[in-house]
Structure formats: C-alpha cells, structure tokens
Amino acid sequence: MSYTEPRKNTFAITTPLYYVNDLPHIGSAYTTIAADVVARFERLRGFSVLMITGTDEHGQKIQRTAQAAGRSPQEHCDKIVAGFESLWEKLNINYDRFSRTTNPRHEAIVREFFQRVWDNGDIYLGQQTGWYCVSCEEFKEERDLLDDRRCPLHPNREAEWRDEQNYFFRLSKYQPELERLYQERPEFIQPESRRNEVLAFVQRGLQDFSVSRVNMDWGFPVPQDPNHTLYVWFDALLGYVTALVDPDEEPTLENALSKWWPIDIHLIGKDILRFHAVYWPAMLMSAGVSVPDCVFGHGFLTKDGQKISKTLGNTIDPFQLVERYGSDAVRYYFLKEIELGRDGDFNETRFINTLNADLANDLGNLLNRTLGMAKKYCEGQVPNVSADRIPDENPLKASGLTLGDRAARAYDSLAFSHACEEILALVRDCNKYIDDRAPWKLYKQGEQQAVEEVLYAVLESARLAAYLLSPLIPNISTAIYQQLGYKIDFNDQSAIATAAKFTTHANWGTLSAKQPLSPPKPVFARLELPETLSSSQKDKASV
Ligand code: ME8
C-alpha cells in the first residue's frame, strides 16, 4: 500500500475473531485498538471503510470452558460476547461488523465454501495421530513441544494424544502456489520478520491438515458427513467472509465477496500467523477466491518485562485501565510506545510518564498557553493572519507543510509510533518557538502584527497535530478542535470525512483568520501514580 498509489475506494480491515473462553484481555484490546486507528485514519481520508471484529465461539476449548462454568456453550458465549462489546465501547472502538461464528448465517457461508473445496477434490478421509493442544486448537509436532509434552504457549496444559479418523485438507497441493504468492507479492505478509518466519516454515514442506473432529459436537457438522464436526479454525477464518454480507442480504459467497473483498488488512498477533498466512490463502485458492491484500502480524505485550500470563498472575485488566485513565490514554500509550511489529512492554509508571509528557505537557499546555495569549492579545479570535503571508521558512510552517504526507505514510505502514513521533516533533517545535519568539515581549513592544503571526503559526500547528492524532486520541482531538472554534466531532465517523476533509485539514494553513476561539480548558488532566504501585516498579521504570 502506498499513499500515492491509486486504490479502490473501499477499505476493509479485520481483527482476529477472539476466543470466548474468557473475557477480553489486554492483548485482544491491543489488536483491536490498532485496527480501529487504521479504520479511523482511512475514514478520515474519505474511504468507505469496513472494520470487522468478532468472536470465535466453536471448538473443544469453548465447549470445555462452558462445561466447567456449568453453562451451555451458547449461554457461555453470549455472556462473554457481552464483555467484548462492552470493552470495545469503553475503548471507543468504531467497528462496523461484529462477526460471531455461532450466527446461523455463518453456517450458510461455511457450507457453501466447504462444498467448493470438496468439489475441487481437496478434502479426503485419513487417520490423524498426534499431540493436540486444546488451548491453541492445533496439532503440534513433537519437536515443537516442551519436554513433558506441554505446549510452549500454554505450559500449564498438557497436549493430548489423538488417534482418530478426520477429514484432511490438501494443503501440500498448494505449496507451489503459496510460494509464488509470497514471491510475487512480498507485501502480503508484514512486517518483513514475519514474512521470513512464514517462508522458513513453508520451505520445510507443507503437510495436509485435518479439518474435522469426532467426539466433539460444538461446531458445524461436516455437510457431507455429519458424524464429523468441522475444525474450529476452518470455520473461524470464514467468519471474516460472513461479516462482509450486508445484514439485509442473503448469506451467499457471491454477496459476501461482491463489495469489500479482497480484505485489505488482516491484523493479527504473531501467534496465529501460520493460520492466516498459510492455511487461509490455500483454503481460498482451493475455493477459487482471490487472497487478501495483507496479513500483518504484530508483536506480543509483556508486563514489566515478563510474559503476560494467568499462571504468573501478571495480567493487565483492560477494563480497569480504561476506567482509571480513559480511552484516549490507553489507546495512545500502546500505539505510541510499542512499535507494532515488535514485542513491547507495559509498565504503569512509564505509562503515566509518557502520557503526562506528551499529552498533558507538550500538547495540552501548548494549546492552553496559546489560547490564553490569543484571548489576551487577539480578542479571543484566531489571529487576523492569512497563512500564505507567513514565509515558507517559518520553522512551524516548513515542518507543517509536509507533516500530512509524512504522517499518512507512517499510518499507511501501520507505523503508529513513528506517526506520533513526527506529529509530536511539531508540537515540541511549537513550544520552543513560543519561548524563542516570546509573544508577550513583542506585545509589550507594540509589535501586534508579529504577535499575531506567531500565535497563528502555533495555533495552526496545534490544530494540524490534533487532526493527525485524531485516529488515536479522538476525544482529545475533538476537545482541541472545539476550543479552536470548530463544531467538529472526530467520533462522528459517518460525517468526519466531509466535516473535516483530509485534503484541507491535513494541510498547514487551514485555520481561518478571526474564527472565534473558546476559553482554554485543559484537554488532558495530568495523571498520578496510583498509591498501590510498589516502589520497585517505579525504580524499574527509571532504568
Ligand atoms: O487466536 N500481546 O483467538 P484469541 C498482544 N480465535 N496481542 C495478544 C496477546 C499479547 N500478549 N495475547 C493475545 C484466536 N493477543 C482465534 C483467532 S481468527 C479467525 C481466530 C491478541 O482470543 C493477538 O491479536 O486467542 C492474537 O493474535 C489474538 O489476541 C489471539 O486471540
């Protein structure tokens, strides 16, 4: 994808369809926030956007969890789904479709797709023997297990031995076609490190995988042999396709693929890369469907340097985090502080320090002090200056003129932390510029024109920063815009592309002279460290 290349005017992005074995955790929140930021940015740019999230509800793992909780599987799923919906609302996620794999409409799509693969001769009956990790819902090679046959991703669970008749999908047949795909479209798997992982895996030789289970009925029956239940991953990946059908349309493959296909980005964590970058395109090839544009596998979150796990008892509760600090803070921290392709750490002290530095000090104070001066020196209006009268060499204008392009390129490659750096650099330049030009002195010297030029340049740069940060911190950006005298709400996703056109608002020089400003109000209150944080954690953060 490139900012400059023409594209279709629709854009579809997916998060994984999360397992409902438990309430959403910080990992699921991380992927969903990132997808929401991309979707918001594309909407801002004027694309017709479909953001899909949802839940993966079938399979043994869910069946057993429900059983342990004393509920029917469907009751259990409904209960947990409500938790996902509630977290997405708290985190201000603007998804368009929530795909649940237990939706009866989904079964119609799965049946039609499976029939195509069957008709293509890619399904056969065979004997499956091997170690199965129920938590991954995946057969494991013996060499990939720990010494006591535990799965490295779920060391508290033993893999289970299986020896049963299953239907298999001829993955091996698609090896040459997959290799051609990776060769011809290097951007299909991103970032590069993940692409290399997949290439190495495929080079070892692909083996057919089983797509049905026996003695397990929480799932769709295999249409041609109802004694078998379809493998949860086969059904789950198709949840993306079902989500594309408009609610008032018949759930057919033709309808599903008519508008939004191919999906532009499947955003996932690195744990499920193989399913998305190997199994999924092969299934699509078998069914005669084109493959998605890109699979982006992000890194994993750790806490205070340790893997987040229930066994270690160091999970981060996203509900608590958002209640304590607000959605913009949570969204900003994870995407600014962690490069999306890499693993990243959460530390509450660093969380607070980053937000105070960037949002309260640099951005918030800048706006506050500049609006205060505009009130005093310019009658509470945008200074009476036309942007083209400010020379191109003005440091804020010079940087502001190219910032829209630079930020767009960063967003395009999902380099959110880089986008934030670029935008925050302008904000910091503004603070320095005010200190250097000291408008309060210019005012005393009677240099009204100079005062107005300085304040215009700063207010306009703050506006541009707020605009370009709006996919990440929509509430703060809205507050900034409203104080600058606009009636624009960055959360009004259906109107935003026309209310604040990208071609105008992403450029420096958009703020209109004499627009009435609102009285300054802090847009982000400084955060305090909760008492409960131990001093050792504070120490770690400062290392
Ligand atoms: O795998 N750091 O669902 P799932 C960052 N149902 N992201 C994390 C994370 C961490 N520590 N832990 C989890 C499934 N994630 C399947 C998907 S798709 C058709 C089916 C995120 O609930 C990350 O996006 O186990 C990972 O890929 C996803 O949660 C796994 O979610």
Short mmCIF file of N, CA and C in Angstrom, two decimals, residues 80-156:
data_model
loop_
_atom_site.label_atom_id
_atom_site.label_comp_id
_atom_site.label_asym_id
_atom_site.label_seq_id
_atom_site.Cartn_x
_atom_site.Cartn_y
_atom_site.Cartn_z
N ILE A 80 -19.96 -13.99 27.45
CA ILE A 80 -18.62 -13.43 27.22
C ILE A 80 -18.65 -12.38 26.10
N VAL A 81 -19.47 -12.63 25.09
CA VAL A 81 -19.56 -11.65 23.99
C VAL A 81 -19.98 -10.29 24.53
N ALA A 82 -20.88 -10.28 25.49
CA ALA A 82 -21.32 -9.00 26.07
C ALA A 82 -20.12 -8.28 26.68
N GLY A 83 -19.19 -9.02 27.25
CA GLY A 83 -17.98 -8.42 27.82
C GLY A 83 -17.11 -7.79 26.74
N PHE A 84 -16.99 -8.46 25.60
CA PHE A 84 -16.21 -7.89 24.49
C PHE A 84 -16.87 -6.60 23.99
N GLU A 85 -18.18 -6.66 23.80
CA GLU A 85 -18.86 -5.47 23.28
C GLU A 85 -18.70 -4.30 24.24
N SER A 86 -18.76 -4.61 25.51
CA SER A 86 -18.67 -3.53 26.49
C SER A 86 -17.25 -2.92 26.50
N LEU A 87 -16.23 -3.77 26.38
CA LEU A 87 -14.86 -3.21 26.37
C LEU A 87 -14.64 -2.37 25.11
N TRP A 88 -15.15 -2.83 23.99
CA TRP A 88 -14.94 -2.05 22.75
C TRP A 88 -15.63 -0.69 22.86
N GLU A 89 -16.75 -0.67 23.55
CA GLU A 89 -17.42 0.62 23.72
C GLU A 89 -16.58 1.54 24.61
N LYS A 90 -16.07 0.97 25.69
CA LYS A 90 -15.26 1.78 26.62
C LYS A 90 -13.99 2.30 25.93
N LEU A 91 -13.44 1.48 25.04
CA LEU A 91 -12.19 1.89 24.37
C LEU A 91 -12.46 2.74 23.13
N ASN A 92 -13.74 3.06 22.90
CA ASN A 92 -14.11 3.92 21.78
C ASN A 92 -13.73 3.29 20.44
N ILE A 93 -14.04 2.01 20.31
CA ILE A 93 -13.76 1.29 19.06
C ILE A 93 -14.96 1.43 18.14
N ASN A 94 -14.72 1.93 16.95
CA ASN A 94 -15.80 2.14 15.99
C ASN A 94 -15.86 1.02 14.96
N TYR A 95 -16.21 -0.18 15.41
CA TYR A 95 -16.26 -1.27 14.44
C TYR A 95 -17.58 -1.22 13.67
N ASP A 96 -17.57 -1.78 12.46
CA ASP A 96 -18.78 -1.79 11.65
C ASP A 96 -19.52 -3.11 11.74
N ARG A 97 -18.76 -4.20 11.89
CA ARG A 97 -19.39 -5.53 11.95
C ARG A 97 -18.79 -6.32 13.11
N PHE A 98 -19.65 -7.03 13.83
CA PHE A 98 -19.19 -7.93 14.88
C PHE A 98 -19.58 -9.34 14.44
N SER A 99 -18.59 -10.12 14.04
CA SER A 99 -18.86 -11.43 13.46
C SER A 99 -18.81 -12.51 14.53
N ARG A 100 -19.93 -13.18 14.75
CA ARG A 100 -19.97 -14.28 15.72
C ARG A 100 -20.10 -15.58 14.95
N THR A 101 -19.21 -16.52 15.24
CA THR A 101 -19.23 -17.74 14.43
C THR A 101 -20.42 -18.66 14.77
N THR A 102 -21.16 -18.35 15.83
CA THR A 102 -22.36 -19.16 16.10
C THR A 102 -23.59 -18.59 15.40
N ASN A 103 -23.42 -17.50 14.68
CA ASN A 103 -24.55 -16.93 13.95
C ASN A 103 -24.99 -17.91 12.85
N PRO A 104 -26.30 -18.24 12.79
CA PRO A 104 -26.75 -19.21 11.78
C PRO A 104 -26.40 -18.78 10.34
N ARG A 105 -26.33 -17.48 10.08
CA ARG A 105 -25.96 -17.01 8.73
C ARG A 105 -24.55 -17.46 8.37
N HIS A 106 -23.72 -17.59 9.39
CA HIS A 106 -22.34 -18.00 9.14
C HIS A 106 -22.30 -19.44 8.63
N GLU A 107 -23.22 -20.28 9.15
CA GLU A 107 -23.21 -21.69 8.72
C GLU A 107 -23.44 -21.80 7.21
N ALA A 108 -24.31 -20.93 6.68
CA ALA A 108 -24.60 -20.99 5.24
C ALA A 108 -23.33 -20.71 4.43
N ILE A 109 -22.55 -19.74 4.86
CA ILE A 109 -21.31 -19.40 4.16
C ILE A 109 -20.31 -20.56 4.27
N VAL A 110 -20.21 -21.12 5.48
CA VAL A 110 -19.25 -22.20 5.70
C VAL A 110 -19.60 -23.41 4.82
N ARG A 111 -20.88 -23.74 4.75
CA ARG A 111 -21.32 -24.90 3.94
C ARG A 111 -20.98 -24.67 2.47
N GLU A 112 -21.28 -23.47 1.99
CA GLU A 112 -21.04 -23.20 0.57
C GLU A 112 -19.55 -23.25 0.26
N PHE A 113 -18.77 -22.70 1.15
CA PHE A 113 -17.31 -22.68 0.94
C PHE A 113 -16.74 -24.09 0.99
N PHE A 114 -17.18 -24.85 2.01
CA PHE A 114 -16.66 -26.21 2.17
C PHE A 114 -17.01 -27.06 0.94
N GLN A 115 -18.23 -26.85 0.42
CA GLN A 115 -18.66 -27.59 -0.77
C GLN A 115 -17.71 -27.32 -1.95
N ARG A 116 -17.31 -26.06 -2.10
CA ARG A 116 -16.41 -25.71 -3.21
C ARG A 116 -15.08 -26.44 -3.07
N VAL A 117 -14.57 -26.45 -1.83
CA VAL A 117 -13.28 -27.10 -1.58
C VAL A 117 -13.41 -28.61 -1.80
N TRP A 118 -14.52 -29.16 -1.36
CA TRP A 118 -14.82 -30.58 -1.54
C TRP A 118 -14.89 -30.91 -3.05
N ASP A 119 -15.66 -30.09 -3.78
CA ASP A 119 -15.82 -30.32 -5.22
C ASP A 119 -14.49 -30.23 -5.96
N ASN A 120 -13.59 -29.49 -5.40
CA ASN A 120 -12.28 -29.32 -6.02
C ASN A 120 -11.35 -30.51 -5.70
N GLY A 121 -11.88 -31.46 -4.94
CA GLY A 121 -11.10 -32.67 -4.62
C GLY A 121 -10.04 -32.45 -3.55
N ASP A 122 -10.22 -31.43 -2.71
CA ASP A 122 -9.17 -31.11 -1.74
C ASP A 122 -9.45 -31.63 -0.32
N ILE A 123 -10.53 -32.41 -0.17
CA ILE A 123 -10.84 -32.98 1.15
C ILE A 123 -10.81 -34.51 1.04
N TYR A 124 -10.15 -35.18 1.96
CA TYR A 124 -10.15 -36.64 1.94
C TYR A 124 -10.12 -37.16 3.38
N LEU A 125 -10.56 -38.41 3.55
CA LEU A 125 -10.61 -39.01 4.88
C LEU A 125 -9.27 -39.66 5.19
N GLY A 126 -8.76 -39.42 6.39
CA GLY A 126 -7.46 -40.02 6.76
C GLY A 126 -7.40 -40.28 8.25
N GLN A 127 -6.28 -40.78 8.72
CA GLN A 127 -6.12 -41.07 10.15
C GLN A 127 -5.21 -40.00 10.75
N GLN A 128 -5.71 -39.34 11.77
CA GLN A 128 -4.92 -38.30 12.43
C GLN A 128 -4.35 -38.85 13.72
N THR A 129 -3.06 -38.89 13.81
CA THR A 129 -2.45 -39.23 15.09
C THR A 129 -1.53 -38.09 15.47
N GLY A 130 -1.48 -37.76 16.74
CA GLY A 130 -0.55 -36.71 17.15
C GLY A 130 -0.99 -36.02 18.42
N TRP A 131 -0.19 -35.04 18.81
CA TRP A 131 -0.43 -34.30 20.06
C TRP A 131 -1.24 -33.05 19.75
N TYR A 132 -2.31 -32.88 20.52
CA TYR A 132 -3.22 -31.75 20.27
C TYR A 132 -3.23 -30.81 21.47
N CYS A 133 -2.99 -29.52 21.18
CA CYS A 133 -3.11 -28.52 22.27
C CYS A 133 -4.49 -27.90 22.14
N VAL A 134 -5.35 -28.18 23.13
CA VAL A 134 -6.72 -27.67 23.05
C VAL A 134 -6.72 -26.15 23.16
N SER A 135 -5.80 -25.58 23.93
CA SER A 135 -5.78 -24.12 24.10
C SER A 135 -5.45 -23.43 22.78
N CYS A 136 -4.57 -24.03 21.96
CA CYS A 136 -4.27 -23.47 20.64
C CYS A 136 -5.27 -23.97 19.60
N GLU A 137 -5.99 -25.03 19.92
CA GLU A 137 -6.82 -25.75 18.95
C GLU A 137 -5.96 -26.11 17.74
N GLU A 138 -4.85 -26.79 18.03
CA GLU A 138 -3.90 -27.08 16.96
C GLU A 138 -3.09 -28.34 17.28
N PHE A 139 -2.86 -29.17 16.26
CA PHE A 139 -1.94 -30.31 16.43
C PHE A 139 -0.52 -29.76 16.45
N LYS A 140 0.30 -30.34 17.30
CA LYS A 140 1.68 -29.87 17.43
C LYS A 140 2.65 -30.96 17.02
N GLU A 141 3.72 -30.57 16.37
CA GLU A 141 4.81 -31.50 16.08
C GLU A 141 5.48 -31.82 17.42
N GLU A 142 5.93 -33.05 17.59
CA GLU A 142 6.57 -33.42 18.85
C GLU A 142 7.75 -32.49 19.16
N ARG A 143 8.50 -32.13 18.09
CA ARG A 143 9.68 -31.28 18.32
C ARG A 143 9.32 -29.86 18.78
N ASP A 144 8.07 -29.46 18.57
CA ASP A 144 7.66 -28.11 19.00
C ASP A 144 7.15 -28.09 20.44
N LEU A 145 7.05 -29.26 21.08
CA LEU A 145 6.54 -29.30 22.45
C LEU A 145 7.69 -29.25 23.46
N LEU A 146 7.38 -28.83 24.69
CA LEU A 146 8.38 -28.85 25.76
C LEU A 146 8.62 -30.31 26.17
N ASP A 147 9.61 -30.54 27.02
CA ASP A 147 9.99 -31.90 27.38
C ASP A 147 8.83 -32.78 27.87
N ASP A 148 7.99 -32.19 28.73
CA ASP A 148 6.90 -33.01 29.27
C ASP A 148 5.64 -32.91 28.40
N ARG A 149 5.85 -32.66 27.10
CA ARG A 149 4.76 -32.60 26.11
C ARG A 149 3.74 -31.52 26.42
N ARG A 150 4.25 -30.44 26.96
CA ARG A 150 3.38 -29.29 27.16
C ARG A 150 3.65 -28.31 26.03
N CYS A 151 2.60 -27.53 25.71
CA CYS A 151 2.75 -26.57 24.60
C CYS A 151 3.49 -25.34 25.14
N PRO A 152 4.49 -24.84 24.43
CA PRO A 152 5.23 -23.69 24.94
C PRO A 152 4.34 -22.46 25.18
N LEU A 153 3.25 -22.35 24.42
CA LEU A 153 2.35 -21.19 24.61
C LEU A 153 1.42 -21.39 25.81
N HIS A 154 1.21 -22.65 26.18
CA HIS A 154 0.31 -22.94 27.30
C HIS A 154 0.98 -23.97 28.20
N PRO A 155 2.05 -23.58 28.86
CA PRO A 155 2.83 -24.57 29.62
C PRO A 155 2.09 -25.17 30.80
N ASN A 156 0.93 -24.58 31.14
CA ASN A 156 0.17 -25.17 32.25
C ASN A 156 -0.80 -26.25 31.76
#
